Coordinates of N, CA, C and O in Angstrom, one line a residue:
X1 N -30.8 -14.9 -1.4 CA -29.7 -15.9 -1.0 C -28.6 -15.6 -0.9 O -28.2 -14.9 -1.7
X2 N -28.2 -15.2 0.6 CA -26.9 -14.6 0.9 C -25.5 -15.3 0.2 O -25.4 -16.9 0.3
X3 N -24.7 -14.8 -0.8 CA -23.6 -15.7 -0.8 C -22.7 -14.8 -0.6 O -22.3 -13.6 -1.4
X4 N -21.2 -15.3 -0.7 CA -20.3 -15.0 -0.2 C -18.9 -15.4 -0.9 O -18.7 -17.0 -0.5
X5 N -18.1 -15.0 -1.8 CA -16.8 -15.8 -2.0 C -15.7 -15.1 -2.4 O -15.7 -14.2 -2.8
X6 N -14.8 -15.6 -1.6 CA -13.5 -15.1 -0.8 C -12.6 -15.5 -2.2 O -12.6 -16.5 -2.9
X7 N -11.7 -14.7 -2.0 CA -10.7 -14.7 -3.2 C -9.3 -13.9 -2.8 O -9.5 -13.3 -2.0
X8 N -8.4 -14.6 -3.0 CA -7.2 -13.4 -2.9 C -6.0 -14.1 -2.1 O -4.9 -13.5 -1.8
X9 N -6.4 -15.3 -1.6 CA -5.3 -16.0 -0.9 C -4.4 -16.9 -1.5 O -4.0 -16.2 -3.1
X10 N -3.2 -17.3 -0.8 CA -2.1 -17.6 -1.5 C -0.8 -18.0 -0.8 O -0.6 -18.1 0.6
X11 N 0.2 -17.9 -1.4 CA 1.5 -18.3 -0.4 C 2.3 -17.4 -0.9 O 2.3 -16.5 -1.4
X12 N 3.1 -16.6 0.8 CA 3.6 -15.6 0.8 C 4.2 -15.9 2.0 O 4.4 -16.9 2.7
X13 N 5.7 -15.2 2.0 CA 6.7 -15.6 2.8 C 6.1 -14.7 4.0 O 6.0 -13.8 3.8
X14 N 7.0 -14.9 5.1 CA 6.8 -14.4 6.7 C 7.1 -12.8 5.9 O 8.1 -12.5 5.7
X15 N 6.5 -11.7 6.8 CA 6.6 -10.6 6.6 C 6.0 -9.9 5.4 O 6.2 -8.6 5.2
X16 N 5.4 -10.6 4.4 CA 4.9 -9.9 3.3 C 3.5 -9.8 3.5 O 2.8 -9.8 4.5
X17 N 2.5 -9.7 2.4 CA 1.5 -8.8 2.4 C 0.6 -9.6 1.2 O 1.2 -10.3 0.6
X18 N -0.5 -9.9 1.9 CA -1.9 -10.3 1.0 C -3.1 -9.4 1.4 O -3.4 -8.7 2.1
X19 N -3.5 -9.2 -0.1 CA -5.0 -8.8 0.1 C -6.2 -9.4 -0.5 O -6.3 -10.1 -1.4
X20 N -7.0 -10.3 0.6 CA -8.3 -10.6 0.6 C -9.5 -10.4 0.1 O -9.8 -8.7 0.4
X21 N -10.5 -10.5 -0.8 CA -11.1 -10.2 -1.5 C -12.6 -10.8 -1.0 O -12.6 -12.0 -1.1
X22 N -13.8 -10.5 -1.0 CA -15.4 -11.3 -0.7 C -16.1 -10.4 -1.5 O -16.6 -9.4 -1.1
X23 N -16.3 -11.3 -2.8 CA -17.6 -10.5 -3.3 C -18.7 -11.1 -2.8 O -19.2 -12.4 -2.5
X24 N -20.3 -10.1 -2.4 CA -20.9 -10.2 -1.9 C -22.2 -10.3 -2.8 O -22.2 -9.2 -3.6
X25 N -23.2 -11.0 -2.4 CA -24.8 -11.0 -3.4 C -25.5 -11.5 -2.5 O -25.4 -11.9 -1.3
X26 N -27.0 -10.9 -2.9 CA -27.8 -11.6 -2.1 C -28.7 -10.7 -0.6 O -29.5 -11.1 -0.2
X27 N -27.8 -9.8 -0.5 CA -28.2 -9.2 0.5 C -27.9 -7.6 0.5 O -26.7 -7.3 -0.2
X28 N -28.4 -6.8 1.1 CA -28.1 -5.2 1.2 C -26.9 -4.8 2.4 O -27.0 -5.0 3.5
X29 N -25.4 -4.5 1.8 CA -24.4 -4.2 2.5 C -24.4 -3.2 3.8 O -24.2 -4.0 4.6
X30 N -25.4 -2.6 3.7 CA -25.9 -1.0 4.5 C -26.7 -1.7 5.9 O -26.6 -1.4 6.7
X31 N -27.1 -3.0 5.8 CA -28.2 -3.9 6.7 C -27.3 -4.8 7.5 O -27.8 -5.1 8.3
X32 N -26.3 -4.8 6.6 CA -25.3 -5.9 7.4 C -23.9 -5.9 8.2 O -23.4 -4.3 7.7
X33 N -23.5 -6.5 9.0 CA -22.1 -6.0 9.4 C -20.9 -7.2 9.0 O -21.8 -8.4 8.9
X34 N -20.4 -7.2 8.2 CA -19.6 -8.0 7.3 C -18.1 -8.3 7.7 O -17.5 -7.3 8.3
X35 N -17.4 -9.4 7.2 CA -16.2 -9.2 8.0 C -15.5 -10.5 7.7 O -15.9 -11.5 7.0
X36 N -14.1 -11.2 8.5 CA -13.4 -12.1 8.1 C -13.5 -13.0 9.3 O -13.5 -12.5 10.8
X37 N -13.5 -14.2 9.3 CA -13.1 -15.4 10.4 C -11.9 -16.1 9.6 O -11.5 -16.0 8.5
X38 N -11.1 -16.9 10.5 CA -9.8 -17.9 10.1 C -9.6 -19.4 11.1 O -10.3 -18.9 12.1
X39 N -9.3 -20.0 9.9 CA -9.2 -21.4 10.9 C -7.8 -22.3 10.5 O -7.3 -22.3 9.2
X40 N -7.1 -21.6 11.7 CA -5.6 -22.3 11.3 C -5.9 -23.9 11.4 O -6.6 -24.6 12.4
X41 N -4.8 -24.9 10.7 CA -5.0 -26.1 10.8 C -5.1 -26.7 12.5 O -4.3 -26.5 13.1
X42 N -6.0 -28.0 12.9 CA -5.9 -28.3 13.7 C -6.5 -27.2 15.2 O -6.9 -27.6 16.3
X43 N -7.1 -26.2 14.8 CA -7.8 -25.1 15.5 C -8.8 -24.5 15.3 O -9.3 -24.9 14.3
X44 N -9.8 -24.2 16.7 CA -10.9 -23.5 16.3 C -11.1 -22.0 15.2 O -9.9 -21.7 15.3
X45 N -11.6 -21.9 14.7 CA -12.2 -21.0 14.0 C -12.0 -19.6 15.1 O -12.8 -19.7 16.1
X46 N -11.6 -18.4 14.7 CA -11.2 -17.5 15.3 C -11.8 -16.4 14.4 O -11.9 -16.0 13.1
X47 N -12.4 -15.1 15.3 CA -12.8 -13.7 14.6 C -11.2 -13.0 14.3 O -10.7 -13.1 14.9
X48 N -11.9 -12.4 13.0 CA -10.7 -11.9 12.4 C -10.8 -10.0 12.7 O -10.1 -9.4 13.2
X49 N -11.9 -9.7 11.7 CA -12.2 -8.6 12.0 C -13.9 -8.5 11.0 O -14.3 -9.2 10.8
X50 N -14.4 -7.1 11.4 CA -15.7 -7.2 11.1 C -15.8 -5.5 10.3 O -15.1 -4.5 11.3
X51 N -16.7 -5.1 9.8 CA -17.0 -3.9 9.5 C -18.6 -3.8 9.4 O -19.1 -4.3 8.7
X52 N -18.9 -2.5 9.8 CA -20.1 -2.3 9.8 C -20.7 -1.6 8.4 O -20.3 -0.9 8.1
X53 N -22.0 -2.5 7.6 CA -22.0 -1.6 6.4 C -22.7 -0.5 6.6 O -23.1 0.1 5.9
X54 N -23.5 -0.2 7.7 CA -24.2 1.2 7.7 C -22.9 2.1 8.1 O -23.1 3.2 7.8
X55 N -22.2 2.4 9.3 CA -21.2 3.2 9.4 C -20.0 3.3 9.4 O -19.6 4.3 9.5
X56 N -19.8 1.8 8.7 CA -17.9 1.9 8.5 C -17.3 1.4 9.7 O -16.1 1.3 9.6
X57 N -18.2 1.5 11.0 CA -17.1 1.1 11.8 C -16.4 -0.1 12.1 O -16.9 -1.0 11.5
X58 N -15.1 -0.4 12.8 CA -14.4 -1.7 12.7 C -14.7 -2.4 13.5 O -14.6 -1.4 14.6
X59 N -14.1 -3.6 13.8 CA -13.3 -4.5 15.0 C -12.4 -4.9 14.5 O -12.6 -5.8 13.3
X60 N -11.5 -5.3 15.3 CA -10.1 -6.2 15.0 C -10.0 -7.5 16.1 O -9.8 -6.7 17.4
X61 N -9.7 -8.2 15.9 CA -9.4 -9.1 16.8 C -7.8 -8.4 17.3 O -7.1 -7.9 16.6
X62 N -7.7 -8.5 18.6 CA -6.4 -8.1 19.3 C -5.5 -8.6 18.2 O -4.4 -7.4 18.4
X63 N -4.9 -10.0 18.1 CA -3.5 -9.8 17.7 C -3.7 -9.4 16.0 O -2.4 -9.9 15.1
X64 N -4.7 -9.1 15.7 CA -4.6 -8.6 14.0 C -4.9 -7.0 14.0 O -4.4 -6.6 13.1
X65 N -4.8 -5.9 15.3 CA -4.6 -4.8 15.0 C -3.3 -4.4 14.9 O -2.4 -5.1 15.3
X66 N -3.2 -3.4 14.0 CA -2.2 -2.8 13.4 C -1.4 -3.3 12.2 O -0.8 -2.9 11.5
X67 N -1.9 -4.4 11.8 CA -1.3 -5.2 11.0 C -2.1 -5.7 9.8 O -2.1 -5.9 8.5
X68 N -3.6 -5.6 10.2 CA -4.7 -6.0 8.9 C -5.7 -4.9 9.4 O -5.8 -4.3 10.2
X69 N -6.0 -4.8 7.8 CA -7.0 -3.5 7.9 C -8.2 -4.1 6.8 O -7.9 -4.7 5.4
X70 N -9.1 -4.0 7.2 CA -10.7 -4.2 6.6 C -11.5 -3.0 5.9 O -11.2 -2.0 6.8
X71 N -11.8 -3.1 4.8 CA -12.6 -2.1 4.1 C -13.7 -2.8 3.3 O -13.6 -3.9 3.1
X72 N -14.5 -1.8 2.7 CA -15.7 -2.2 2.2 C -15.8 -1.5 0.9 O -15.5 0.1 0.9
X73 N -16.4 -1.9 0.0 CA -16.8 -0.8 -1.2 C -18.2 -1.4 -1.2 O -18.5 -2.0 -2.0
X74 N -19.3 -0.4 -0.8 CA -20.5 -0.7 -0.9 C -20.7 -0.8 -2.1 O -21.9 -1.4 -2.2
X75 N -21.0 -0.1 -2.8 CA -21.0 0.1 -4.4 C -20.7 -1.1 -5.1 O -21.6 -1.8 -6.4
X76 N -19.7 -1.7 -5.2 CA -19.4 -2.9 -5.3 C -20.1 -4.1 -4.7 O -19.3 -5.5 -5.1
X77 N -20.3 -3.9 -3.4 CA -20.7 -5.1 -2.9 C -19.8 -5.9 -2.5 O -19.6 -7.6 -2.6
X78 N -18.4 -5.9 -2.5 CA -17.2 -6.2 -2.1 C -16.3 -5.9 -0.6 O -16.5 -4.6 -0.1
X79 N -16.1 -6.9 -0.2 CA -15.2 -6.5 1.3 C -13.7 -6.9 0.8 O -13.8 -7.5 0.1
X80 N -13.0 -6.4 1.9 CA -11.4 -6.6 1.6 C -10.4 -6.9 3.0 O -11.3 -6.6 4.1
X81 N -9.6 -7.3 2.6 CA -8.5 -7.2 3.9 C -7.3 -7.4 3.5 O -6.7 -8.4 3.1
X82 N -7.2 -6.4 4.4 CA -5.2 -6.1 3.5 C -4.4 -6.7 4.9 O -4.6 -6.3 5.6
X83 N -3.9 -7.6 4.8 CA -3.1 -8.1 5.8 C -1.0 -7.7 5.5 O -1.3 -8.0 4.1
X84 N -0.8 -7.4 6.6 CA 0.6 -6.8 6.1 C 1.4 -7.6 7.3 O 0.6 -8.1 8.2
X85 N 2.8 -7.5 7.3 CA 3.6 -8.7 8.1 C 3.0 -9.8 8.4 O 2.9 -10.0 9.8
X86 N 2.8 -10.5 7.8 CA 2.1 -11.8 7.7 C 3.4 -12.6 9.0 O 4.4 -12.6 8.5
X87 N 2.7 -13.2 9.4 CA 3.4 -14.0 10.2 C 3.2 -16.1 9.7 O 1.8 -15.7 9.3
X88 N 3.9 -16.7 10.3 CA 3.6 -18.0 9.4 C 2.0 -18.5 10.7 O 1.2 -19.5 9.9
X89 N 2.1 -18.0 12.1 CA 0.6 -18.0 12.2 C -0.4 -17.8 12.1 O -1.6 -17.8 12.4
X90 N -0.5 -17.0 11.0 CA -1.5 -16.3 10.5 C -2.0 -17.1 8.9 O -3.1 -16.9 8.4
X91 N -1.4 -18.3 9.0 CA -1.7 -19.4 8.3 C -2.8 -20.2 8.5 O -3.4 -20.4 9.7
X92 N -3.8 -20.1 7.5 CA -5.3 -20.4 8.0 C -6.2 -20.5 6.5 O -5.8 -19.8 5.6
X93 N -7.3 -21.0 6.7 CA -8.4 -20.4 5.9 C -9.3 -19.5 6.0 O -9.2 -19.7 7.3
X94 N -9.3 -18.4 5.6 CA -9.8 -17.3 5.6 C -11.3 -16.8 5.0 O -11.7 -17.3 4.1
X95 N -12.2 -16.9 6.1 CA -13.7 -17.2 5.6 C -14.5 -15.8 5.6 O -14.1 -14.8 6.5
X96 N -15.3 -15.5 4.9 CA -16.0 -14.4 4.7 C -17.2 -14.5 5.5 O -18.0 -15.8 5.2
X97 N -18.1 -13.7 6.3 CA -19.2 -13.9 6.9 C -19.9 -12.5 7.2 O -19.3 -11.6 6.9
X98 N -21.5 -12.9 6.9 CA -22.1 -11.6 7.1 C -23.4 -11.7 8.1 O -24.0 -13.0 8.4
X99 N -23.7 -10.6 8.8 CA -24.4 -10.9 9.6 C -25.3 -9.5 10.1 O -24.4 -8.3 10.5
X100 N -26.3 -9.8 10.5 CA -27.1 -8.5 11.1 C -26.8 -8.1 12.7 O -26.8 -6.7 12.7
X101 N -25.9 -9.0 13.3 CA -25.4 -8.7 14.2 C -24.6 -7.0 14.6 O -23.6 -7.5 13.3
X102 N -24.6 -6.5 15.6 CA -23.8 -5.4 15.3 C -22.2 -5.7 15.4 O -21.9 -6.6 16.0
X103 N -21.4 -5.2 14.7 CA -19.8 -5.5 14.4 C -19.5 -5.0 15.6 O -19.7 -4.2 16.2
X104 N -18.6 -6.1 15.9 CA -17.8 -5.9 17.7 C -17.7 -7.6 17.9 O -18.1 -8.2 17.3
X105 N -17.5 -7.6 19.4 CA -17.1 -9.0 19.6 C -18.4 -10.0 19.9 O -18.1 -10.8 19.6
X106 N -19.5 -9.1 19.7 CA -20.9 -10.2 19.6 C -21.0 -10.6 18.2 O -21.3 -12.2 18.0
X107 N -20.5 -9.7 17.1 CA -20.2 -10.3 15.8 C -19.3 -11.6 15.7 O -19.9 -12.5 15.2
X108 N -18.3 -11.6 16.3 CA -17.3 -12.7 16.4 C -18.3 -14.0 16.9 O -17.8 -15.0 16.4
X109 N -19.0 -13.6 18.2 CA -19.8 -15.0 18.4 C -21.0 -15.6 17.4 O -20.9 -16.7 17.6
X110 N -21.7 -14.5 17.1 CA -22.8 -14.8 16.5 C -22.9 -14.8 14.7 O -24.0 -15.6 14.3
X111 N -21.9 -14.1 14.4 CA -21.9 -14.4 12.9 C -22.2 -15.6 12.0 O -21.2 -16.4 12.3
X112 N -22.8 -15.6 10.9 CA -22.5 -16.9 10.5 C -21.5 -17.0 9.2 O -21.4 -15.7 8.7
X113 N -20.8 -17.8 9.1 CA -20.2 -17.9 7.7 C -20.5 -18.4 6.7 O -21.5 -19.6 6.9
X114 N -20.7 -17.5 5.6 CA -21.3 -18.2 4.4 C -20.3 -18.7 3.3 O -20.8 -19.7 2.3
X115 N -18.9 -18.1 3.3 CA -18.1 -18.4 2.2 C -17.5 -19.7 2.7 O -17.7 -20.3 3.5
X116 N -16.8 -19.9 1.3 CA -16.1 -21.5 1.2 C -14.6 -21.2 1.7 O -13.7 -22.1 2.0
X117 N -14.3 -20.2 1.7 CA -12.9 -19.7 2.3 C -11.6 -19.9 1.4 O -11.7 -20.0 0.4
X118 N -10.6 -19.3 1.7 CA -9.5 -19.3 0.6 C -8.4 -19.1 1.6 O -8.1 -18.7 2.7
X119 N -7.4 -19.7 1.0 CA -6.6 -20.3 2.2 C -5.4 -19.5 1.8 O -4.7 -19.0 0.8
X120 N -4.8 -19.0 3.1 CA -3.9 -18.4 3.3 C -2.3 -19.1 4.1 O -2.6 -19.7 5.1
X121 N -1.5 -19.1 3.2 CA -0.4 -19.8 3.7 C 1.1 -19.3 3.8 O 1.6 -18.3 2.8
X122 N 1.4 -18.6 5.3 CA 3.2 -17.7 5.5 C 3.8 -18.7 5.8 O 3.6 -19.7 6.8
X123 N 4.8 -18.6 4.7 CA 6.1 -19.7 5.1 C 6.9 -19.0 6.0 O 7.3 -17.6 5.8
X124 N 7.9 -20.0 6.7 CA 9.0 -19.2 7.7 C 9.8 -18.7 6.7 O 10.5 -19.4 5.9

Protein backbone atom coordinates (compact mmCIF):
# COMPACT_ATOMS: atom_id res chain seq x y z
CA UNK A 1 0.00 0.00 0.00
CA UNK A 2 1.34 3.39 -1.00
CA UNK A 3 1.70 5.71 1.96
CA UNK A 4 2.95 9.28 1.87
CA UNK A 5 3.25 11.42 4.98
CA UNK A 6 4.06 15.10 4.64
CA UNK A 7 5.67 17.30 7.27
CA UNK A 8 7.44 20.61 7.61
CA UNK A 9 4.64 23.05 7.01
CA UNK A 10 4.08 26.05 9.22
CA UNK A 11 3.79 29.80 9.44
CA UNK A 12 6.48 31.91 7.84
CA UNK A 13 6.84 35.55 6.88
CA UNK A 14 7.02 36.60 3.26
CA UNK A 15 10.56 36.22 1.98
CA UNK A 16 11.24 33.35 4.33
CA UNK A 17 11.94 29.68 3.69
CA UNK A 18 10.50 26.30 4.56
CA UNK A 19 11.54 22.76 3.82
CA UNK A 20 8.83 20.18 3.37
CA UNK A 21 9.42 16.47 3.71
CA UNK A 22 7.44 13.48 2.51
CA UNK A 23 8.11 10.04 3.95
CA UNK A 24 7.12 7.35 1.49
CA UNK A 25 6.47 3.66 1.91
CA UNK A 26 4.82 0.81 0.07
CA UNK A 27 6.53 1.28 -3.26
CA UNK A 28 9.93 1.40 -4.85
CA UNK A 29 11.07 4.99 -5.36
CA UNK A 30 12.95 4.11 -8.49
CA UNK A 31 9.77 2.96 -10.24
CA UNK A 32 7.84 6.16 -9.61
CA UNK A 33 7.89 9.86 -10.19
CA UNK A 34 7.08 11.67 -6.98
CA UNK A 35 6.36 15.25 -6.22
CA UNK A 36 4.15 17.96 -4.82
CA UNK A 37 0.82 19.57 -5.41
CA UNK A 38 -0.67 22.45 -3.51
CA UNK A 39 -4.13 23.83 -2.97
CA UNK A 40 -4.74 27.39 -1.92
CA UNK A 41 -7.95 28.35 -0.13
CA UNK A 42 -10.79 28.56 -2.62
CA UNK A 43 -8.64 27.46 -5.53
CA UNK A 44 -8.07 24.29 -7.45
CA UNK A 45 -5.17 22.02 -6.73
CA UNK A 46 -2.09 22.77 -8.83
CA UNK A 47 1.12 20.93 -9.56
CA UNK A 48 4.25 22.30 -7.94
CA UNK A 49 7.09 20.00 -8.87
CA UNK A 50 8.02 16.39 -9.51
CA UNK A 51 11.16 14.29 -9.66
CA UNK A 52 11.82 11.01 -11.38
CA UNK A 53 12.85 8.31 -8.97
CA UNK A 54 14.59 6.61 -11.87
CA UNK A 55 16.95 9.29 -13.13
CA UNK A 56 16.39 12.30 -10.88
CA UNK A 57 15.05 14.52 -13.63
CA UNK A 58 12.82 17.29 -12.34
CA UNK A 59 9.96 19.46 -13.49
CA UNK A 60 8.55 22.63 -11.98
CA UNK A 61 5.50 24.74 -12.49
CA UNK A 62 6.57 28.06 -14.01
CA UNK A 63 5.68 30.13 -10.93
CA UNK A 64 7.93 28.00 -8.72
CA UNK A 65 11.03 27.95 -10.89
CA UNK A 66 14.01 29.54 -9.20
CA UNK A 67 12.37 29.62 -5.78
CA UNK A 68 11.55 25.97 -5.07
CA UNK A 69 13.89 23.00 -5.26
CA UNK A 70 12.74 19.40 -5.21
CA UNK A 71 15.02 16.58 -4.15
CA UNK A 72 14.82 13.03 -2.94
CA UNK A 73 16.81 10.62 -0.86
CA UNK A 74 16.06 7.23 -2.36
CA UNK A 75 17.88 5.42 0.42
CA UNK A 76 15.53 6.99 2.95
CA UNK A 77 12.47 6.95 0.67
CA UNK A 78 12.02 10.61 1.43
CA UNK A 79 11.08 13.51 -0.78
CA UNK A 80 11.87 17.14 -0.03
CA UNK A 81 10.75 20.54 -1.22
CA UNK A 82 12.93 23.50 -0.32
CA UNK A 83 10.90 26.66 -0.67
CA UNK A 84 12.68 30.03 -0.65
CA UNK A 85 11.51 33.60 -1.14
CA UNK A 86 8.03 32.59 -0.09
CA UNK A 87 5.11 34.81 -1.00
CA UNK A 88 1.64 35.09 0.54
CA UNK A 89 0.24 33.47 -2.60
CA UNK A 90 2.25 30.35 -1.78
CA UNK A 91 -0.11 29.76 1.13
CA UNK A 92 -1.96 26.49 0.93
CA UNK A 93 -1.97 22.82 1.74
CA UNK A 94 0.95 21.01 0.13
CA UNK A 95 0.40 17.40 -0.82
CA UNK A 96 2.84 14.68 -1.72
CA UNK A 97 2.02 12.49 -4.69
CA UNK A 98 3.45 9.52 -6.51
CA UNK A 99 2.70 7.91 -9.83
CA UNK A 100 4.34 5.81 -12.50
CA UNK A 101 3.61 8.53 -15.04
CA UNK A 102 6.82 10.18 -16.22
CA UNK A 103 7.68 13.38 -14.40
CA UNK A 104 6.55 16.39 -16.42
CA UNK A 105 3.34 18.17 -17.35
CA UNK A 106 1.65 14.80 -17.73
CA UNK A 107 2.49 13.92 -14.17
CA UNK A 108 0.81 17.12 -13.00
CA UNK A 109 -2.28 16.00 -14.86
CA UNK A 110 -2.46 12.34 -13.90
CA UNK A 111 -0.60 11.79 -10.63
CA UNK A 112 -2.62 10.61 -7.68
CA UNK A 113 -2.30 12.40 -4.41
CA UNK A 114 -1.82 10.03 -1.51
CA UNK A 115 -0.73 12.22 1.39
CA UNK A 116 -2.97 14.19 3.72
CA UNK A 117 -1.03 17.38 3.22
CA UNK A 118 0.84 19.89 5.30
CA UNK A 119 -0.30 23.48 5.70
CA UNK A 120 1.98 26.32 4.65
CA UNK A 121 0.97 29.82 5.64
CA UNK A 122 2.95 32.81 4.41
CA UNK A 123 2.17 36.09 6.12
CA UNK A 124 2.69 39.44 4.46
